[in-house]
mmCIF file of C-alpha atoms in Angstrom:
data_model
loop_
_atom_site.group_PDB
_atom_site.id
_atom_site.type_symbol
_atom_site.label_atom_id
_atom_site.label_comp_id
_atom_site.label_asym_id
_atom_site.label_seq_id
_atom_site.Cartn_x
_atom_site.Cartn_y
_atom_site.Cartn_z
ATOM 1 C CA UNK A 1 110.183 95.645 -17.573
ATOM 2 C CA UNK A 2 110.071 93.072 -20.388
ATOM 3 C CA UNK A 3 106.446 92.118 -19.970
ATOM 4 C CA UNK A 4 104.818 95.004 -21.914
ATOM 5 C CA UNK A 5 106.874 94.444 -25.109
ATOM 6 C CA UNK A 6 106.121 90.715 -25.032
ATOM 7 C CA UNK A 7 102.409 91.389 -24.616
ATOM 8 C CA UNK A 8 102.484 93.857 -27.515
ATOM 9 C CA UNK A 9 104.224 91.370 -29.790
ATOM 10 C CA UNK A 10 101.686 88.708 -28.867
ATOM 11 C CA UNK A 11 98.779 90.963 -29.791
ATOM 12 C CA UNK A 12 100.346 91.825 -33.166
ATOM 13 C CA UNK A 13 100.822 88.137 -33.947
ATOM 14 C CA UNK A 14 97.192 87.339 -33.165
ATOM 15 C CA UNK A 15 96.000 90.234 -35.329
ATOM 16 C CA UNK A 16 98.133 89.011 -38.210
ATOM 17 C CA UNK A 17 96.721 85.507 -37.916
ATOM 18 C CA UNK A 18 93.184 86.863 -37.861
ATOM 19 C CA UNK A 19 93.905 88.958 -40.957
ATOM 20 C CA UNK A 20 95.184 85.910 -42.820
ATOM 21 C CA UNK A 21 92.053 83.993 -41.822
ATOM 22 C CA UNK A 22 89.861 86.804 -43.144
ATOM 23 C CA UNK A 23 91.802 86.744 -46.411
ATOM 24 C CA UNK A 24 91.069 83.053 -46.931
ATOM 25 C CA UNK A 25 87.396 83.543 -46.145
ATOM 26 C CA UNK A 26 87.152 86.367 -48.663
ATOM 27 C CA UNK A 27 88.874 84.245 -51.298
ATOM 28 C CA UNK A 28 86.503 81.333 -50.755
ATOM 29 C CA UNK A 29 83.524 83.677 -50.984
ATOM 30 C CA UNK A 30 84.848 85.117 -54.272
ATOM 31 C CA UNK A 31 85.313 81.592 -55.656
ATOM 32 C CA UNK A 32 81.719 80.664 -54.782
ATOM 33 C CA UNK A 33 80.417 83.808 -56.514
ATOM 34 C CA UNK A 34 82.416 83.008 -59.669
ATOM 35 C CA UNK A 35 81.119 79.422 -59.678
ATOM 36 C CA UNK A 36 77.542 80.702 -59.413
ATOM 37 C CA UNK A 37 78.094 83.032 -62.378
ATOM 38 C CA UNK A 38 79.729 80.291 -64.423
ATOM 39 C CA UNK A 39 76.742 77.993 -63.881
ATOM 40 C CA UNK A 40 74.616 80.557 -65.730
ATOM 41 C CA UNK A 41 76.626 79.758 -68.885
ATOM 42 C CA UNK A 42 74.583 76.577 -69.179
ATOM 43 C CA UNK A 43 71.251 78.407 -69.231
ATOM 44 C CA UNK A 44 69.073 77.637 -72.236
ATOM 45 C CA UNK A 45 68.095 81.312 -72.386
ATOM 46 C CA UNK A 46 71.599 82.328 -73.477
ATOM 47 C CA UNK A 47 72.917 82.151 -77.012
ATOM 48 C CA UNK A 48 76.584 81.485 -77.864
ATOM 49 C CA UNK A 49 77.357 85.191 -78.198
ATOM 50 C CA UNK A 50 75.793 85.936 -74.834
ATOM 51 C CA UNK A 51 77.779 83.134 -73.230
ATOM 52 C CA UNK A 52 81.061 84.659 -74.415
ATOM 53 C CA UNK A 53 79.946 88.092 -73.220
ATOM 54 C CA UNK A 54 79.126 86.628 -69.806
ATOM 55 C CA UNK A 55 82.545 84.959 -69.726
ATOM 56 C CA UNK A 56 84.112 88.382 -70.202
ATOM 57 C CA UNK A 57 81.920 89.660 -67.379
ATOM 58 C CA UNK A 58 83.198 86.829 -65.188
ATOM 59 C CA UNK A 59 86.764 88.015 -65.736
ATOM 60 C CA UNK A 60 85.766 91.617 -65.032
ATOM 61 C CA UNK A 61 84.200 90.575 -61.721
ATOM 62 C CA UNK A 62 87.126 88.338 -60.749
ATOM 63 C CA UNK A 63 89.771 91.010 -61.409
ATOM 64 C CA UNK A 64 88.889 93.403 -58.550
ATOM 65 C CA UNK A 65 88.414 90.455 -56.197
ATOM 66 C CA UNK A 66 91.937 89.259 -56.982
ATOM 67 C CA UNK A 67 93.286 92.775 -56.667
ATOM 68 C CA UNK A 68 91.698 93.213 -53.248
ATOM 69 C CA UNK A 69 93.093 89.884 -52.089
ATOM 70 C CA UNK A 70 96.631 90.153 -53.459
ATOM 71 C CA UNK A 71 97.440 93.796 -52.749
ATOM 72 C CA UNK A 72 99.279 94.853 -49.625
ATOM 73 C CA UNK A 73 102.877 94.323 -50.730
ATOM 74 C CA UNK A 74 105.433 96.683 -52.223
ATOM 75 C CA UNK A 75 104.943 95.062 -55.634
ATOM 76 C CA UNK A 76 101.534 95.887 -57.085
ATOM 77 C CA UNK A 77 99.759 92.764 -58.467
ATOM 78 C CA UNK A 78 100.549 92.567 -62.180
ATOM 79 C CA UNK A 79 98.636 91.159 -65.141
ATOM 80 C CA UNK A 80 100.044 87.630 -64.767
ATOM 81 C CA UNK A 81 97.927 87.051 -61.656
ATOM 82 C CA UNK A 82 94.683 87.425 -63.640
ATOM 83 C CA UNK A 83 95.584 85.047 -66.483
ATOM 84 C CA UNK A 84 94.358 81.739 -64.931
ATOM 85 C CA UNK A 85 90.842 83.078 -64.378
ATOM 86 C CA UNK A 86 90.780 84.454 -67.953
ATOM 87 C CA UNK A 87 91.801 81.088 -69.427
ATOM 88 C CA UNK A 88 89.385 79.313 -67.082
ATOM 89 C CA UNK A 89 86.491 81.544 -68.136
ATOM 90 C CA UNK A 90 87.302 80.839 -71.799
ATOM 91 C CA UNK A 91 87.333 77.105 -71.118
ATOM 92 C CA UNK A 92 84.040 77.132 -69.211
ATOM 93 C CA UNK A 93 82.287 79.261 -71.822
ATOM 94 C CA UNK A 94 83.315 76.867 -74.580
ATOM 95 C CA UNK A 95 82.577 73.708 -72.626
ATOM 96 C CA UNK A 96 79.108 75.006 -71.762
ATOM 97 C CA UNK A 97 78.425 74.776 -75.500
ATOM 98 C CA UNK A 98 80.147 71.399 -75.931
ATOM 99 C CA UNK A 99 79.173 69.399 -72.839
ATOM 100 C CA UNK A 100 75.514 68.317 -72.944
ATOM 101 C CA UNK A 101 75.376 66.742 -69.472
ATOM 102 C CA UNK A 102 74.709 69.272 -66.742
ATOM 103 C CA UNK A 103 76.345 67.213 -64.008
ATOM 104 C CA UNK A 104 79.628 67.094 -65.958
ATOM 105 C CA UNK A 105 79.545 70.835 -66.429
ATOM 106 C CA UNK A 106 78.811 71.246 -62.713
ATOM 107 C CA UNK A 107 81.933 69.223 -61.879
ATOM 108 C CA UNK A 108 83.983 71.373 -64.264
ATOM 109 C CA UNK A 109 82.636 74.565 -62.734
ATOM 110 C CA UNK A 110 83.402 73.470 -59.184
ATOM 111 C CA UNK A 111 86.898 72.484 -60.349
ATOM 112 C CA UNK A 112 87.292 75.968 -61.811
ATOM 113 C CA UNK A 113 86.292 77.530 -58.484
ATOM 114 C CA UNK A 114 88.756 75.366 -56.584
ATOM 115 C CA UNK A 115 91.509 76.186 -59.066
ATOM 116 C CA UNK A 116 90.776 79.901 -58.728
ATOM 117 C CA UNK A 117 91.102 79.719 -54.941
ATOM 118 C CA UNK A 118 94.308 77.652 -55.027
ATOM 119 C CA UNK A 119 96.005 79.778 -57.701
ATOM 120 C CA UNK A 120 95.130 83.032 -55.918
ATOM 121 C CA UNK A 121 96.336 81.681 -52.582
ATOM 122 C CA UNK A 122 99.641 80.538 -54.077
ATOM 123 C CA UNK A 123 100.125 83.932 -55.746
ATOM 124 C CA UNK A 124 99.389 85.562 -52.385
ATOM 125 C CA UNK A 125 102.102 83.493 -50.707
ATOM 126 C CA UNK A 126 104.582 84.110 -53.527
ATOM 127 C CA UNK A 127 104.152 87.883 -53.351
ATOM 128 C CA UNK A 128 104.968 87.671 -49.636
ATOM 129 C CA UNK A 129 107.967 85.346 -50.110
ATOM 130 C CA UNK A 130 106.211 82.427 -48.355
ATOM 131 C CA UNK A 131 106.286 80.098 -51.360
ATOM 132 C CA UNK A 132 107.293 76.487 -50.772
ATOM 133 C CA UNK A 133 108.763 73.923 -53.140
ATOM 134 C CA UNK A 134 105.504 72.039 -53.740
ATOM 135 C CA UNK A 135 103.682 75.233 -54.741
ATOM 136 C CA UNK A 136 105.478 75.285 -58.095
ATOM 137 C CA UNK A 137 104.001 71.906 -59.016
ATOM 138 C CA UNK A 138 100.497 73.114 -58.134
ATOM 139 C CA UNK A 139 100.930 76.313 -60.147
ATOM 140 C CA UNK A 140 102.192 74.336 -63.135
ATOM 141 C CA UNK A 141 99.334 71.832 -62.908
ATOM 142 C CA UNK A 142 96.673 74.545 -62.782
ATOM 143 C CA UNK A 143 98.215 76.374 -65.739
ATOM 144 C CA UNK A 144 98.442 73.205 -67.849
ATOM 145 C CA UNK A 145 94.821 72.279 -67.081
ATOM 146 C CA UNK A 146 93.333 75.657 -68.010
ATOM 147 C CA UNK A 147 95.554 75.927 -71.096
ATOM 148 C CA UNK A 148 94.649 72.451 -72.363
ATOM 149 C CA UNK A 149 90.967 73.208 -71.784
ATOM 150 C CA UNK A 150 91.235 76.494 -73.671
ATOM 151 C CA UNK A 151 93.033 74.771 -76.567
ATOM 152 C CA UNK A 152 90.349 72.085 -76.688
ATOM 153 C CA UNK A 153 87.573 74.664 -76.819
ATOM 154 C CA UNK A 154 89.219 76.730 -79.551
ATOM 155 C CA UNK A 155 90.029 73.819 -81.878
ATOM 156 C CA UNK A 156 86.624 72.174 -81.400
ATOM 157 C CA UNK A 157 84.198 75.077 -81.789
ATOM 158 C CA UNK A 158 83.464 76.184 -85.382
ATOM 159 C CA UNK A 159 85.417 79.442 -85.355
ATOM 160 C CA UNK A 160 86.632 81.208 -88.481
ATOM 161 C CA UNK A 161 90.148 79.848 -89.295
ATOM 162 C CA UNK A 162 91.794 83.255 -88.877
ATOM 163 C CA UNK A 163 89.924 83.897 -85.633
ATOM 164 C CA UNK A 164 90.930 80.431 -84.437
ATOM 165 C CA UNK A 165 94.608 81.191 -85.045
ATOM 166 C CA UNK A 166 94.268 84.512 -83.213
ATOM 167 C CA UNK A 167 92.656 82.705 -80.282
ATOM 168 C CA UNK A 168 95.485 80.148 -80.205
ATOM 169 C CA UNK A 169 98.133 82.876 -80.285
ATOM 170 C CA UNK A 170 96.439 84.872 -77.514
ATOM 171 C CA UNK A 171 95.951 81.835 -75.282
ATOM 172 C CA UNK A 172 99.528 80.676 -75.801
ATOM 173 C CA UNK A 173 100.932 84.148 -75.171
ATOM 174 C CA UNK A 174 99.011 84.577 -71.915
ATOM 175 C CA UNK A 175 99.950 81.145 -70.569
ATOM 176 C CA UNK A 176 103.613 81.635 -71.523
ATOM 177 C CA UNK A 177 103.782 85.078 -69.950
ATOM 178 C CA UNK A 178 102.359 83.820 -66.661
ATOM 179 C CA UNK A 179 104.734 80.871 -66.684
ATOM 180 C CA UNK A 180 107.760 83.123 -67.187
ATOM 181 C CA UNK A 181 106.613 85.475 -64.423
ATOM 182 C CA UNK A 182 105.218 83.038 -61.829
ATOM 183 C CA UNK A 183 106.414 79.468 -62.292
ATOM 184 C CA UNK A 184 109.979 79.326 -61.020
ATOM 185 C CA UNK A 185 112.435 82.222 -61.065
ATOM 186 C CA UNK A 186 110.573 85.330 -62.211
ATOM 187 C CA UNK A 187 111.742 86.804 -65.531
ATOM 188 C CA UNK A 188 111.581 90.587 -65.942
ATOM 189 C CA UNK A 189 108.260 91.756 -67.463
ATOM 190 C CA UNK A 190 109.738 93.050 -70.740
ATOM 191 C CA UNK A 191 111.807 89.929 -71.328
ATOM 192 C CA UNK A 192 108.861 87.724 -70.371
ATOM 193 C CA UNK A 193 106.713 89.628 -72.876
ATOM 194 C CA UNK A 194 109.218 89.060 -75.709
ATOM 195 C CA UNK A 195 109.713 85.389 -74.841
ATOM 196 C CA UNK A 196 105.938 84.850 -74.641
ATOM 197 C CA UNK A 197 105.574 86.383 -78.122
ATOM 198 C CA UNK A 198 108.180 83.947 -79.406
ATOM 199 C CA UNK A 199 106.424 80.908 -77.923
ATOM 200 C CA UNK A 200 103.051 82.146 -79.186
ATOM 201 C CA UNK A 201 104.397 82.518 -82.721
ATOM 202 C CA UNK A 202 105.831 78.995 -82.784
ATOM 203 C CA UNK A 203 102.658 77.339 -81.496
ATOM 204 C CA UNK A 204 100.457 79.413 -83.820
ATOM 205 C CA UNK A 205 102.645 78.435 -86.776
ATOM 206 C CA UNK A 206 102.143 74.767 -85.880
ATOM 207 C CA UNK A 207 98.376 75.335 -85.715
ATOM 208 C CA UNK A 208 98.507 77.059 -89.117
ATOM 209 C CA UNK A 209 100.501 74.163 -90.591
ATOM 210 C CA UNK A 210 97.986 71.627 -89.321
ATOM 211 C CA UNK A 211 95.122 73.706 -90.708
ATOM 212 C CA UNK A 212 96.857 74.247 -94.061
ATOM 213 C CA UNK A 213 97.543 70.518 -94.400
ATOM 214 C CA UNK A 214 93.984 69.553 -93.528
ATOM 215 C CA UNK A 215 93.689 67.633 -96.819
ATOM 216 C CA UNK A 216 96.493 65.320 -95.738
ATOM 217 C CA UNK A 217 96.215 65.306 -91.968
ATOM 218 C CA UNK A 218 93.490 63.411 -90.185
ATOM 219 C CA UNK A 219 93.388 65.283 -86.884
ATOM 220 C CA UNK A 220 90.585 64.384 -84.533
ATOM 221 C CA UNK A 221 89.658 67.672 -82.860
ATOM 222 C CA UNK A 222 87.791 65.694 -80.266
ATOM 223 C CA UNK A 223 85.076 66.420 -77.766
ATOM 224 C CA UNK A 224 84.934 66.634 -74.017
ATOM 225 C CA UNK A 225 86.174 63.038 -73.934
ATOM 226 C CA UNK A 226 89.723 64.349 -74.436
ATOM 227 C CA UNK A 227 89.678 65.187 -70.726
ATOM 228 C CA UNK A 228 89.316 61.445 -70.076
ATOM 229 C CA UNK A 229 90.850 59.696 -73.106
ATOM 230 C CA UNK A 230 94.356 60.526 -74.330
ATOM 231 C CA UNK A 231 93.713 59.318 -77.889
ATOM 232 C CA UNK A 232 91.146 62.051 -78.572
ATOM 233 C CA UNK A 233 91.721 65.729 -79.066
ATOM 234 C CA UNK A 234 94.959 65.212 -80.995
ATOM 235 C CA UNK A 235 95.035 68.770 -82.248
ATOM 236 C CA UNK A 236 94.824 70.239 -78.738
ATOM 237 C CA UNK A 237 97.412 67.770 -77.421
ATOM 238 C CA UNK A 238 99.858 68.727 -80.180
ATOM 239 C CA UNK A 239 99.462 72.406 -79.360
ATOM 240 C CA UNK A 240 99.947 71.708 -75.656
ATOM 241 C CA UNK A 241 103.141 69.742 -76.304
ATOM 242 C CA UNK A 242 104.469 72.472 -78.598
ATOM 243 C CA UNK A 243 103.810 75.059 -75.898
ATOM 244 C CA UNK A 244 105.414 72.966 -73.173
ATOM 245 C CA UNK A 245 108.555 72.265 -75.210
ATOM 246 C CA UNK A 246 109.154 75.822 -76.422
ATOM 247 C CA UNK A 247 108.282 77.382 -73.078
ATOM 248 C CA UNK A 248 110.694 75.024 -71.330
ATOM 249 C CA UNK A 249 113.513 75.589 -73.808
ATOM 250 C CA UNK A 250 113.252 79.354 -73.371
ATOM 251 C CA UNK A 251 113.224 79.159 -69.583
ATOM 252 C CA UNK A 252 116.183 76.775 -69.327
ATOM 253 C CA UNK A 253 118.117 78.918 -71.807
ATOM 254 C CA UNK A 254 117.506 82.033 -69.733
ATOM 255 C CA UNK A 255 118.390 80.257 -66.482
ATOM 256 C CA UNK A 256 121.331 78.406 -68.076
ATOM 257 C CA UNK A 257 120.052 75.237 -66.430
ATOM 258 C CA UNK A 258 120.266 72.677 -69.232
ATOM 259 C CA UNK A 259 121.168 69.214 -67.939
ATOM 260 C CA UNK A 260 121.058 65.735 -69.411
ATOM 261 C CA UNK A 261 117.701 65.071 -67.745
ATOM 262 C CA UNK A 262 116.241 68.285 -69.161
ATOM 263 C CA UNK A 263 117.396 67.389 -72.676
ATOM 264 C CA UNK A 264 115.959 63.886 -72.346
ATOM 265 C CA UNK A 265 112.645 65.230 -71.041
ATOM 266 C CA UNK A 266 112.062 67.696 -73.850
ATOM 267 C CA UNK A 267 113.478 65.283 -76.400
ATOM 268 C CA UNK A 268 110.863 62.720 -75.344
ATOM 269 C CA UNK A 269 108.052 65.274 -75.674
ATOM 270 C CA UNK A 270 109.392 66.283 -79.095
ATOM 271 C CA UNK A 271 109.357 62.643 -80.224
ATOM 272 C CA UNK A 272 105.732 62.281 -79.107
ATOM 273 C CA UNK A 273 104.797 65.489 -80.914
ATOM 274 C CA UNK A 274 106.480 64.334 -84.125
ATOM 275 C CA UNK A 275 104.783 60.958 -83.823
ATOM 276 C CA UNK A 276 101.348 62.578 -83.466
ATOM 277 C CA UNK A 277 102.021 64.730 -86.510
ATOM 278 C CA UNK A 278 103.397 61.911 -88.678
ATOM 279 C CA UNK A 279 100.735 59.403 -87.629
ATOM 280 C CA UNK A 280 98.056 61.870 -88.733
ATOM 281 C CA UNK A 281 99.542 62.072 -92.229
ATOM 282 C CA UNK A 282 97.504 60.186 -94.827
ATOM 283 C CA UNK A 283 99.287 60.275 -98.230
ATOM 284 C CA UNK A 284 97.189 60.068 -101.329
ATOM 285 C CA UNK A 285 94.083 61.747 -99.873
#
């Protein structure tokens, strides 16, 4: 009498495994399509304006693919799941104008595709309560990479100063909001929105201060070499440190998880940030 139920359960398990396998195949296919589109950024037939328009198109194409992959739970996929691909598209569009070597841009594009697949897969597991401890490190690494790349692009390209500050605020806000919603214990959307605004304001103020003190600060905005050499891209590094410190302080305050190690960690980053700022100061210029 027990055989039919056992057989039924076995069939359901196999179907579930097959569905998960199909999900991964679809995700890989979507990543390949996005990589192919991103490679077009490097075409000589496109001007800078067309490259940015195509980057927006990349996000528009990636959004329904993510939605189709992530849906299926009680919680509908929210905006935070689409932020990495938006920051990645911004980074690739800018680097296509900054990186002359095609093989380097190809490596960056493939890295973007791999990051898209990993981030989407981790979000998929988180929505279904299958997240493991090591997934947080991967999520944090992907977010830091796309954010640092976006910062580098914005501070290097010759944008209008006001537009540059708006870009910095938007990028910081998006990265902070995703961090508050995804990385670690999820903060409620409204609170995450307010906290992300706070972090964005602080980082944008630092960017404004550096820009306003341009006569006295020698800040090397850097080139693509910042991805390989720490001593280049000082402006982008300072913004990244400011984001990391303020984002972390807000999260630990909300979670009431301040410890001696946490204070030492953020204190060390603050010292490095102050050193970068002070070492760039050239009195008498």
